[in-house]
C-alpha cells in the first residue's frame, strides 16, 4: 500500500511495536488506552482541578429538618361547647386532612409571610477565600432597611465596616450599572439611593473589627424572594399512616436554615389560629345580633312595667297596699308642710305690707323655700343696711338716702308680688297632694287587679332576662375560647441536622470528575479509531469482499 509516497509493509509479528493498534476488540482498545496514558494523566489533572476549584468556589449548604404533628381533631373542637349550643344554625368546623396541611406549609402565601417576617429579600455576604459567606442573625454586624420604593427592585450595595466602627458605602449596583460612591454613612440616618433611601442599624454582631469587613448587600424583589423561598422549602408527610409532616430547608448559613423553619411553623400556627377563630368570630357576630334584639325586647318589657308601675304607683304587688298607705301618710305630711309655708307667706306679706316696718329689715330664713323670695329679701336687707349707714352719717334728706328709699319701695313691691306667687304655687301643690291622697286611697281597693296584671308582665320580663343572660354567658365563653386557642401543631423535633454541608458533595464531585477524566480521552481515542479508514492488515479486510492476495512482511534490517 502506498501512502504519501511511502510503501508500508504489514508484518503481523511487528504489531506490538507499531503505534497503530488493530481496533478489533476490547483488549486491543484497552491496550490502545495504555499506550496513550499521558492523555489520561492530563485529563485527570484538568478535571480534578476544575472540580476542586468548583468546590472551593461554591458556598456549602447545610440542611435542617423539623417534624410537626398535626392534631387532626383540633379544628372540630375549635370553640368547644359554643359550637354545640349553636349547632342548629349550621355553624361548625370540619376536620382537615394532613394532606391539606402539607399544601398549606408549601403555599406561596406562607412563604411570603416568612419573607416579610425575616426580610428575606435582603441578603448579606462577605468574602471567605474563593467563596462568598452568608451572614445572618448572630453573625450580622448591621441591618439595612430599604424604603418601600425598592420592594420590587434589585439593588446591590458594597459596604465596608472599618475597624473603628465606621460604615463606608463603596459602590452601588443597579439595573442602570455600577456606580462608585465612597461615602461614609451614619447609623440610623437615611442614605439616599436613586428615588429611595436605606437606613443602616447596628445588629447583634456589631463590634470593632480588627480589620475591615467588606459586606455585599443584595436586595431582590419581594416576589422573587418569595418564589425562591417557596421553591427551596420542602414539606411532605412522613408516612401515610401517621399525621407527621417533615419540613426541610437548606441554606449556606445554619442559623438561617433553623430560623426559616421555626418562622414557617410560627406563621402557620398564626394562620391556623386566625382561620380557626373565624368560626368564633361568626358565632360572636350572631350572639351580638341576638343580644341587640333581646335588649330591645327586654327594654320594651321593662318600659311597659315601669310605665304600669308609674301609672299605678306600685313597685311590688305584695307590698302595694303598704305602699299606698305609706303614700297617704307621706302626702299628709307634705300637705301639712305646704300649709305651714302658706301661713309663713301670709305672715311675711303682712309684715312687708305694714308701713310701720318700712325702715326695718325683713326677717329671712322663715321656712319659705322659694329661691326668688329669698333672693329679693336678701337684696332688700342689704339696701336697707346701706341706707341706715347713710342716715347715720347725714340725714333723711340726703339725695342718696332718698334714692335708696325709692329703690327700697320698689323692692318691697317686688317682694309682695313674689310672695303672692309663692302662695298660689303652694296652694296648687296642696291641691295636688290632696289629689294624690285620694288616688292612693282609691288604689288600695284596686290592689288585686294591679297585682294580676303586673305578674303577667313580670313573667315576660323573666323570660327575656333568662335568654339575655344565656347569650351573655355564651359570648364570654366564645371570647375565652378564642383567647385560649391551642395550636394545631405539636413540634416533635426542632430543626436539626448535621454540621457537615450537604452540598456541594465533595466526594461525589471528585468521583464524577475522575470518571469524566477517564471517559474524555477514551472517547477521543474511540472516535479517532472509528474514523480511521486505513488498511493495515489482513484483519481489516475480513469484513470486506475485496480479494486478498497475500501479505508482504517488512524487513527492518538496514542496508
Coordinates of C-alpha atoms in Angstrom, one line a residue:
X1 CA 0.0 0.0 0.0
X2 CA 1.3 3.5 -0.9
X3 CA 0.7 6.4 1.4
X4 CA 2.4 9.8 0.9
X5 CA 4.9 8.2 -1.4
X6 CA 5.9 5.7 1.2
X7 CA 5.4 1.9 1.0
X8 CA 4.2 0.4 4.2
X9 CA 4.7 -3.4 4.6
X10 CA 2.3 -5.1 7.1
X11 CA 4.0 -7.6 9.3
X12 CA 1.8 -9.3 11.9
X13 CA 4.6 -10.1 14.3
X14 CA 5.5 -6.4 14.4
X15 CA 2.1 -5.2 15.6
X16 CA 3.3 -4.8 19.1
X17 CA 6.0 -2.4 18.0
X18 CA 3.6 -0.5 15.6
X19 CA 1.9 2.5 17.2
X20 CA -1.3 1.8 15.3
X21 CA -3.2 -0.9 17.1
X22 CA -5.8 -3.0 15.4
X23 CA -9.2 -2.0 16.9
X24 CA -10.8 -5.4 16.7
X25 CA -11.8 -6.0 20.3
X26 CA -11.9 -4.6 23.9
X27 CA -8.5 -5.9 24.7
X28 CA -7.0 -4.0 21.8
X29 CA -8.8 -0.8 22.9
X30 CA -7.6 -1.1 26.4
X31 CA -4.1 -1.6 25.1
X32 CA -4.5 1.5 23.0
X33 CA -5.5 3.5 26.1
X34 CA -2.4 2.2 27.9
X35 CA -0.3 3.4 25.0
X36 CA -1.7 6.9 25.5
X37 CA -1.5 7.1 29.3
X38 CA -0.3 10.7 29.1
X39 CA -3.7 11.7 27.8
X40 CA -5.4 10.3 30.9
X41 CA -2.9 11.9 33.3
X42 CA -3.5 15.3 31.7
X43 CA -7.3 14.8 31.6
X44 CA -7.3 13.8 35.4
X45 CA -5.3 16.9 36.3
X46 CA -7.6 19.1 34.3
X47 CA -10.9 17.6 35.5
X48 CA -9.9 17.2 39.2
X49 CA -8.5 20.7 39.2
X50 CA -11.8 22.1 37.8
X51 CA -13.8 20.1 40.4
X52 CA -11.5 21.3 43.2
X53 CA -12.0 24.9 42.1
X54 CA -15.7 24.4 41.9
X55 CA -15.8 23.0 45.4
X56 CA -13.6 25.9 46.7
X57 CA -15.8 28.5 44.9
X58 CA -19.2 27.1 45.8
X59 CA -20.6 28.1 49.3
X60 CA -21.5 25.0 51.2
X61 CA -25.2 24.4 52.1
X62 CA -26.5 22.9 55.3
X63 CA -29.8 21.1 55.6
X64 CA -32.1 21.3 58.6
X65 CA -35.3 19.3 59.1
X66 CA -38.1 19.5 61.6
X67 CA -41.1 17.3 62.3
X68 CA -44.5 18.5 63.4
X69 CA -47.5 16.5 64.4
X70 CA -50.9 17.7 63.1
X71 CA -53.8 17.5 65.5
X72 CA -56.5 16.4 63.1
X73 CA -59.3 16.7 65.6
X74 CA -58.5 20.2 66.8
X75 CA -60.5 22.1 64.1
X76 CA -63.7 20.3 65.1
X77 CA -63.3 21.4 68.7
X78 CA -62.3 25.0 67.8
X79 CA -64.7 26.8 70.1
X80 CA -65.7 24.0 72.4
X81 CA -69.2 23.8 73.7
X82 CA -70.2 27.1 72.0
X83 CA -70.5 25.2 68.6
X84 CA -72.7 22.6 70.2
X85 CA -75.0 25.3 71.6
X86 CA -75.5 26.8 68.1
X87 CA -75.3 23.5 66.1
X88 CA -78.8 24.2 64.8
X89 CA -77.5 27.3 62.9
X90 CA -75.2 25.2 60.7
X91 CA -72.2 26.8 62.2
X92 CA -69.5 24.1 62.7
X93 CA -65.9 23.2 61.7
X94 CA -64.6 20.3 59.7
X95 CA -61.5 18.3 60.4
X96 CA -58.8 19.0 57.9
X97 CA -56.6 16.2 56.5
X98 CA -52.9 16.1 56.8
X99 CA -52.5 16.5 53.0
X100 CA -54.3 19.8 53.2
X101 CA -51.8 21.0 55.9
X102 CA -48.9 19.8 53.7
X103 CA -50.3 22.1 51.0
X104 CA -50.6 24.9 53.5
X105 CA -46.9 24.5 54.5
X106 CA -45.9 24.6 50.8
X107 CA -48.1 27.5 49.9
X108 CA -46.8 30.7 48.3
X109 CA -48.7 32.8 50.8
X110 CA -47.0 31.3 53.8
X111 CA -43.6 31.7 52.1
X112 CA -44.4 35.4 51.6
X113 CA -45.2 35.8 55.3
X114 CA -41.8 34.3 56.2
X115 CA -40.1 36.6 53.7
X116 CA -41.7 39.7 55.2
X117 CA -41.0 38.5 58.7
X118 CA -37.3 37.8 58.2
X119 CA -36.7 40.4 55.5
X120 CA -35.6 37.6 53.2
X121 CA -35.4 39.9 50.2
X122 CA -32.1 41.3 51.6
X123 CA -29.0 39.1 51.6
X124 CA -25.7 39.8 53.3
X125 CA -22.4 38.2 52.2
X126 CA -18.7 38.6 52.8
X127 CA -15.7 37.2 51.1
X128 CA -14.3 34.0 52.6
X129 CA -11.5 32.7 50.4
X130 CA -12.8 32.0 46.9
X131 CA -16.4 31.8 48.1
X132 CA -19.0 34.2 49.5
X133 CA -20.0 33.6 53.1
X134 CA -23.6 34.3 54.0
X135 CA -24.2 36.5 57.2
X136 CA -27.4 36.1 59.2
X137 CA -28.6 36.5 62.8
X138 CA -25.8 36.5 65.3
X139 CA -23.2 36.9 62.6
X140 CA -24.8 40.0 61.1
X141 CA -23.0 43.2 62.1
X142 CA -25.7 45.6 60.8
X143 CA -29.0 45.6 59.1
X144 CA -30.1 47.6 56.1
X145 CA -33.7 48.7 55.9
X146 CA -34.8 49.8 52.4
X147 CA -37.6 52.2 51.6
X148 CA -40.8 50.8 50.0
X149 CA -39.8 52.0 46.6
X150 CA -37.3 49.1 46.4
X151 CA -39.9 46.4 47.2
X152 CA -39.9 45.2 43.6
X153 CA -36.4 46.4 42.6
X154 CA -33.0 44.8 42.6
X155 CA -30.0 46.6 44.2
X156 CA -26.5 45.7 45.3
X157 CA -24.5 47.7 47.9
X158 CA -20.9 47.1 48.6
X159 CA -20.3 48.3 52.1
X160 CA -17.2 48.2 54.4
X161 CA -17.3 48.2 58.1
X162 CA -14.0 49.6 59.3
X163 CA -12.0 48.6 62.4
X164 CA -13.1 51.9 64.0
X165 CA -16.8 51.0 63.5
X166 CA -17.4 53.4 60.6
X167 CA -19.6 52.4 57.7
X168 CA -18.5 53.2 54.2
X169 CA -20.6 52.6 51.1
X170 CA -18.1 51.9 48.3
X171 CA -20.4 51.3 45.3
X172 CA -24.0 50.6 44.3
X173 CA -25.1 48.2 41.5
X174 CA -28.5 48.8 39.9
X175 CA -30.1 47.9 36.6
X176 CA -28.5 51.1 35.1
X177 CA -25.0 50.0 36.0
X178 CA -22.4 50.2 38.8
X179 CA -21.6 53.5 40.5
X180 CA -18.7 54.3 42.8
X181 CA -19.9 56.2 45.9
X182 CA -17.2 56.0 48.6
X183 CA -19.3 57.8 51.2
X184 CA -19.5 57.4 54.9
X185 CA -22.9 56.6 56.4
X186 CA -24.1 57.2 59.9
X187 CA -26.1 54.5 61.6
X188 CA -29.8 55.4 62.0
X189 CA -29.8 58.1 59.3
X190 CA -31.3 57.7 55.8
X191 CA -28.8 57.2 52.9
X192 CA -30.3 58.4 49.6
X193 CA -30.2 56.0 46.7
X194 CA -31.9 56.8 43.4
X195 CA -35.5 57.7 44.3
X196 CA -35.4 55.9 47.7
X197 CA -33.2 55.5 50.7
X198 CA -31.7 52.9 53.0
X199 CA -31.1 53.1 56.8
X200 CA -28.4 51.1 58.5
X201 CA -28.8 50.0 62.1
X202 CA -26.4 48.1 64.3
X203 CA -27.1 44.4 64.8
X204 CA -26.0 41.7 67.2
X205 CA -22.5 41.1 65.8
X206 CA -21.6 44.8 65.6
X207 CA -18.2 45.4 67.2
X208 CA -15.0 47.0 66.3
X209 CA -13.2 44.7 63.9
X210 CA -9.5 44.1 63.8
X211 CA -9.6 44.6 60.1
X212 CA -12.1 46.0 57.6
X213 CA -15.1 43.8 57.0
X214 CA -16.5 44.1 53.4
X215 CA -20.1 43.2 53.1
X216 CA -22.1 42.8 49.9
X217 CA -25.8 43.6 50.4
X218 CA -28.1 42.2 47.7
X219 CA -31.7 43.5 47.6
X220 CA -34.0 41.5 45.4
X221 CA -37.7 42.0 44.6
X222 CA -40.1 40.6 47.3
X223 CA -41.9 38.5 44.7
X224 CA -38.6 36.9 43.6
X225 CA -37.6 36.2 47.2
X226 CA -40.9 34.7 47.9
X227 CA -40.7 32.4 44.8
X228 CA -37.1 31.4 45.7
X229 CA -38.0 30.5 49.3
X230 CA -41.2 28.7 48.1
X231 CA -39.1 26.5 45.8
X232 CA -36.4 25.8 48.5
X233 CA -38.8 24.7 51.3
X234 CA -40.0 21.1 51.2
X235 CA -42.8 19.9 53.3
X236 CA -44.1 16.3 53.0
X237 CA -46.0 13.7 55.0
X238 CA -43.6 11.5 57.0
X239 CA -45.8 8.4 56.4
X240 CA -49.3 7.8 55.0
X241 CA -50.2 6.1 58.3
X242 CA -49.4 9.0 60.6
X243 CA -50.1 12.7 60.9
X244 CA -46.5 13.9 60.9
X245 CA -45.1 16.4 58.4
X246 CA -41.4 16.7 57.8
X247 CA -40.1 20.2 56.8
X248 CA -36.7 20.6 55.2
X249 CA -34.8 23.6 54.1
X250 CA -31.1 24.2 53.0
X251 CA -29.1 27.3 53.4
X252 CA -25.4 28.4 53.4
X253 CA -26.0 29.6 57.0
X254 CA -27.0 27.0 59.7
X255 CA -28.8 29.7 61.8
X256 CA -30.7 30.9 58.8
X257 CA -31.9 27.5 57.9
X258 CA -33.2 26.9 61.5
X259 CA -34.8 30.3 61.7
X260 CA -36.6 29.9 58.4
X261 CA -38.2 26.6 59.6
X262 CA -39.1 28.0 63.0
X263 CA -40.7 31.1 61.4
X264 CA -42.5 28.9 58.9
X265 CA -44.1 26.9 61.7
X266 CA -44.9 30.0 63.7
X267 CA -46.6 31.7 60.8
X268 CA -48.5 28.6 60.0
X269 CA -49.8 28.5 63.6
X270 CA -50.8 32.1 63.4
X271 CA -52.7 31.4 60.2
X272 CA -54.3 28.4 61.8
X273 CA -55.5 30.4 64.8
X274 CA -56.8 33.1 62.5
X275 CA -58.7 30.6 60.3
X276 CA -60.0 28.6 63.3
X277 CA -61.2 31.8 65.0
X278 CA -63.3 32.7 62.0
X279 CA -65.9 30.4 63.4
X280 CA -65.7 32.1 66.8
X281 CA -66.0 35.5 65.1
X282 CA -69.1 34.3 63.2
X283 CA -70.6 33.0 66.4
X284 CA -69.8 36.3 68.2
X285 CA -71.5 38.2 65.5
X286 CA -74.6 36.0 65.7
X287 CA -74.7 36.3 69.5
X288 CA -74.2 40.1 69.3
X289 CA -77.1 40.4 66.9
X290 CA -79.4 38.3 69.1
X291 CA -78.3 40.3 72.2
X292 CA -79.2 43.5 70.4
X293 CA -82.7 42.2 69.6
X294 CA -83.2 40.8 73.1
X295 CA -82.1 44.1 74.6
X296 CA -84.7 46.0 72.6
X297 CA -87.4 43.5 73.5
X298 CA -86.3 43.5 77.2
X299 CA -86.2 47.2 77.1
X300 CA -89.7 47.3 75.8
X301 CA -91.0 45.0 78.6
X302 CA -89.1 47.0 81.2
X303 CA -90.6 50.2 79.8
X304 CA -94.1 48.7 80.0
X305 CA -93.6 47.5 83.6
X306 CA -92.1 50.9 84.5
X307 CA -95.0 52.7 82.9
X308 CA -97.5 50.5 84.5
X309 CA -95.9 50.9 87.9
X310 CA -95.6 54.6 87.4
X311 CA -99.2 55.0 86.4
X312 CA -100.5 52.8 89.3
X313 CA -97.9 53.9 91.8
X314 CA -96.7 50.4 92.6
X315 CA -93.4 48.6 92.7
X316 CA -94.4 45.2 94.2
X317 CA -97.9 43.8 94.2
X318 CA -97.4 42.2 97.5
X319 CA -96.4 45.5 99.1
X320 CA -98.9 47.6 97.1
X321 CA -101.3 48.1 100.0
X322 CA -98.5 49.1 102.3
X323 CA -97.0 51.4 99.7
X324 CA -100.3 53.1 99.1
X325 CA -100.8 53.6 102.8
X326 CA -97.3 55.0 103.1
X327 CA -98.1 57.4 100.3
X328 CA -101.2 58.6 102.1
X329 CA -99.2 59.3 105.2
X330 CA -96.4 60.9 103.3
X331 CA -98.9 63.0 101.3
X332 CA -100.5 64.1 104.6
X333 CA -97.1 65.3 105.9
X334 CA -96.3 67.1 102.7
X335 CA -99.7 68.8 102.8
X336 CA -99.0 69.9 106.4
X337 CA -95.6 71.3 105.4
X338 CA -97.0 73.1 102.4
X339 CA -99.8 74.6 104.6
X340 CA -97.2 75.8 107.1
X341 CA -95.3 77.5 104.2
X342 CA -98.6 79.2 103.1
X343 CA -99.1 80.6 106.6
X344 CA -95.5 81.9 106.6
X345 CA -96.0 83.5 103.3
X346 CA -99.1 85.3 104.6
X347 CA -97.2 86.4 107.8
X348 CA -94.3 87.7 105.8
X349 CA -96.6 89.5 103.4
X350 CA -98.4 91.2 106.2
X351 CA -95.1 92.2 107.7
X352 CA -93.8 93.8 104.5
X353 CA -97.1 95.4 103.7
X354 CA -97.2 97.2 107.1
X355 CA -95.9 100.8 106.7
X356 CA -94.5 100.9 110.2
X357 CA -91.9 98.3 109.1
X358 CA -90.8 100.4 106.1
X359 CA -87.5 101.3 107.7
X360 CA -86.8 97.8 109.2
X361 CA -85.1 94.7 107.9
X362 CA -87.3 91.9 106.6
X363 CA -86.9 88.5 108.5
X364 CA -85.1 85.9 106.5
X365 CA -85.0 82.1 106.7
X366 CA -88.6 81.8 108.0
X367 CA -89.2 78.4 106.2
X368 CA -90.1 79.7 102.8
X369 CA -88.3 77.5 100.2
X370 CA -88.8 79.9 97.3
X371 CA -85.4 81.0 95.9
X372 CA -86.9 84.1 94.4
X373 CA -88.3 85.3 97.7
X374 CA -85.0 84.5 99.5
X375 CA -83.0 86.5 96.9
X376 CA -85.3 89.5 96.9
X377 CA -85.3 89.7 100.7
X378 CA -81.5 89.4 100.9
X379 CA -81.2 92.3 98.4
X380 CA -83.7 94.4 100.3
X381 CA -81.9 93.9 103.6
X382 CA -78.6 94.8 102.0
X383 CA -80.0 98.1 100.6
X384 CA -81.7 98.8 104.0
X385 CA -78.3 98.4 105.8
X386 CA -76.7 100.8 103.3
X387 CA -79.5 103.4 103.8
X388 CA -79.2 103.2 107.5
X389 CA -75.5 103.8 107.3
X390 CA -76.0 106.9 105.1
X391 CA -78.7 108.2 107.5
X392 CA -76.3 107.9 110.5
X393 CA -73.7 109.9 108.7
X394 CA -76.0 112.6 107.2
X395 CA -79.8 112.9 107.3
X396 CA -83.0 111.6 105.7
X397 CA -82.9 114.4 103.2
X398 CA -79.6 113.2 101.7
X399 CA -80.2 112.7 97.9
X400 CA -78.6 109.2 98.2
X401 CA -80.9 108.3 101.0
X402 CA -83.9 109.4 99.0
X403 CA -82.7 107.4 96.1
X404 CA -82.4 104.3 98.3
X405 CA -85.8 104.9 99.7
X406 CA -87.3 104.8 96.2
X407 CA -85.4 101.6 95.4
X408 CA -86.5 100.0 98.7
X409 CA -90.1 100.9 97.9
X410 CA -89.8 99.1 94.5
X411 CA -88.1 96.2 96.2
X412 CA -90.9 95.8 98.7
X413 CA -93.4 95.7 95.9
X414 CA -91.4 93.0 94.1
X415 CA -91.3 91.0 97.4
X416 CA -95.0 91.3 97.9
X417 CA -95.6 90.1 94.3
X418 CA -93.2 87.2 94.7
X419 CA -94.9 86.2 98.0
X420 CA -98.3 86.2 96.3
X421 CA -97.0 84.0 93.5
X422 CA -95.4 81.6 96.0
X423 CA -98.6 81.4 98.0
X424 CA -100.5 80.5 94.8
X425 CA -97.9 77.9 93.9
X426 CA -98.1 76.3 97.4
X427 CA -101.8 76.2 97.3
X428 CA -101.6 74.4 93.9
X429 CA -99.2 71.9 95.5
X430 CA -101.5 71.4 98.4
X431 CA -104.3 70.6 96.0
X432 CA -102.1 68.1 94.1
X433 CA -101.1 66.4 97.3
X434 CA -104.7 66.1 98.3
X435 CA -105.4 64.5 94.9
X436 CA -102.6 62.1 95.5
X437 CA -104.0 61.1 98.8
X438 CA -107.3 60.5 97.1
X439 CA -105.7 58.3 94.4
X440 CA -103.7 56.3 96.9
X441 CA -106.8 55.7 98.9
X442 CA -108.6 54.5 95.7
X443 CA -105.7 52.3 94.7
X444 CA -105.9 50.4 98.0
X445 CA -109.1 49.0 96.8
X446 CA -107.8 48.1 93.3
X447 CA -104.6 46.2 94.5
X448 CA -105.7 42.6 93.4
X449 CA -106.3 43.7 89.8
X450 CA -103.0 45.5 89.7
X451 CA -101.2 42.5 91.1
X452 CA -102.5 40.2 88.4
X453 CA -101.5 42.5 85.5
X454 CA -98.1 43.1 86.9
X455 CA -97.4 39.4 87.4
X456 CA -98.1 38.8 83.7
X457 CA -95.6 41.5 82.6
X458 CA -93.1 40.2 85.2
X459 CA -93.3 36.7 83.6
X460 CA -92.4 38.1 80.2
X461 CA -89.5 40.1 81.7
X462 CA -88.0 37.0 83.3
X463 CA -88.2 35.0 80.0
X464 CA -86.3 37.8 78.2
X465 CA -83.8 38.2 81.1
X466 CA -83.0 34.5 81.1
X467 CA -82.4 34.5 77.3
X468 CA -80.3 37.7 77.6
X469 CA -78.1 36.2 80.4
X470 CA -77.7 33.0 78.4
X471 CA -76.4 34.9 75.4
X472 CA -74.1 36.9 77.5
X473 CA -72.6 33.8 79.0
X474 CA -72.1 32.2 75.6
X475 CA -70.4 35.3 74.3
X476 CA -68.0 35.2 77.2
X477 CA -67.3 31.5 76.6
X478 CA -66.7 32.2 73.0
X479 CA -64.3 35.0 73.7
X480 CA -62.4 32.9 76.2
X481 CA -62.2 30.0 73.7
X482 CA -60.7 32.3 71.2
X483 CA -58.2 33.7 73.7
X484 CA -57.0 30.3 74.8
X485 CA -57.0 28.5 71.4
X486 CA -54.4 25.7 71.2
X487 CA -52.1 25.4 68.2
X488 CA -52.9 22.9 65.5
X489 CA -49.3 21.5 65.6
X490 CA -47.1 19.9 68.1
X491 CA -43.4 20.0 67.4
X492 CA -41.9 16.6 67.5
X493 CA -38.4 17.6 66.7
X494 CA -36.9 21.1 66.4
X495 CA -34.9 22.0 63.2
X496 CA -31.9 19.7 63.4
X497 CA -29.2 18.3 61.0
X498 CA -25.6 17.5 60.5
X499 CA -23.0 20.2 60.8
X500 CA -21.4 18.8 57.6
X501 CA -22.5 20.5 54.5
X502 CA -25.0 18.6 52.3
X503 CA -23.8 20.4 49.1
X504 CA -21.6 20.5 47.3
X505 CA -20.9 16.8 47.8
X506 CA -17.1 16.8 47.6
X507 CA -16.7 13.0 47.2
X508 CA -19.3 12.7 44.6
X509 CA -18.0 15.6 42.6
X510 CA -14.4 14.3 42.7
X511 CA -15.5 10.8 41.7
X512 CA -17.6 12.3 38.9
X513 CA -14.6 14.4 37.8
X514 CA -12.3 11.3 37.8
X515 CA -14.8 9.3 35.8
X516 CA -15.2 12.2 33.3
X517 CA -11.4 12.5 33.2
X518 CA -11.2 8.8 32.1
X519 CA -14.1 9.0 29.7
X520 CA -12.9 12.0 27.7
X521 CA -9.6 10.5 26.4
X522 CA -11.3 7.1 25.9
X523 CA -14.0 8.8 23.8
X524 CA -11.4 10.7 21.8
X525 CA -9.4 7.5 21.1
X526 CA -12.6 5.6 20.2
X527 CA -13.7 8.3 17.8
X528 CA -10.3 8.5 16.3
X529 CA -10.0 4.8 15.7
X530 CA -13.6 4.7 14.5
X531 CA -12.9 7.3 11.8
X532 CA -9.7 5.7 10.7
X533 CA -10.2 4.1 7.2
X534 CA -6.6 2.9 6.5
X535 CA -5.9 -0.8 5.8
X536 CA -3.1 -2.0 8.0
X537 CA -3.5 -5.8 7.9
X538 CA -5.5 -8.8 6.9
X539 CA -8.0 -8.4 9.7
X540 CA -9.2 -5.0 8.2
X541 CA -10.2 -6.9 5.0
X542 CA -12.0 -9.9 6.6
X543 CA -15.3 -8.0 6.7
X544 CA -15.0 -6.9 3.1
X545 CA -15.5 -8.7 -0.3
X546 CA -12.2 -7.4 -1.8
X547 CA -9.9 -10.3 -2.9
X548 CA -6.9 -10.9 -0.7
X549 CA -3.7 -12.0 -2.5
X550 CA -1.2 -12.1 0.4
X551 CA 0.9 -10.3 3.0
X552 CA 4.5 -9.0 2.4
X553 CA 6.5 -8.9 5.6
X554 CA 8.5 -5.7 6.4
X555 CA 12.2 -6.0 6.7
X556 CA 13.6 -3.6 9.3
X557 CA 17.2 -4.5 8.6
X558 CA 19.2 -1.5 7.3
X559 CA 21.0 -1.9 4.1

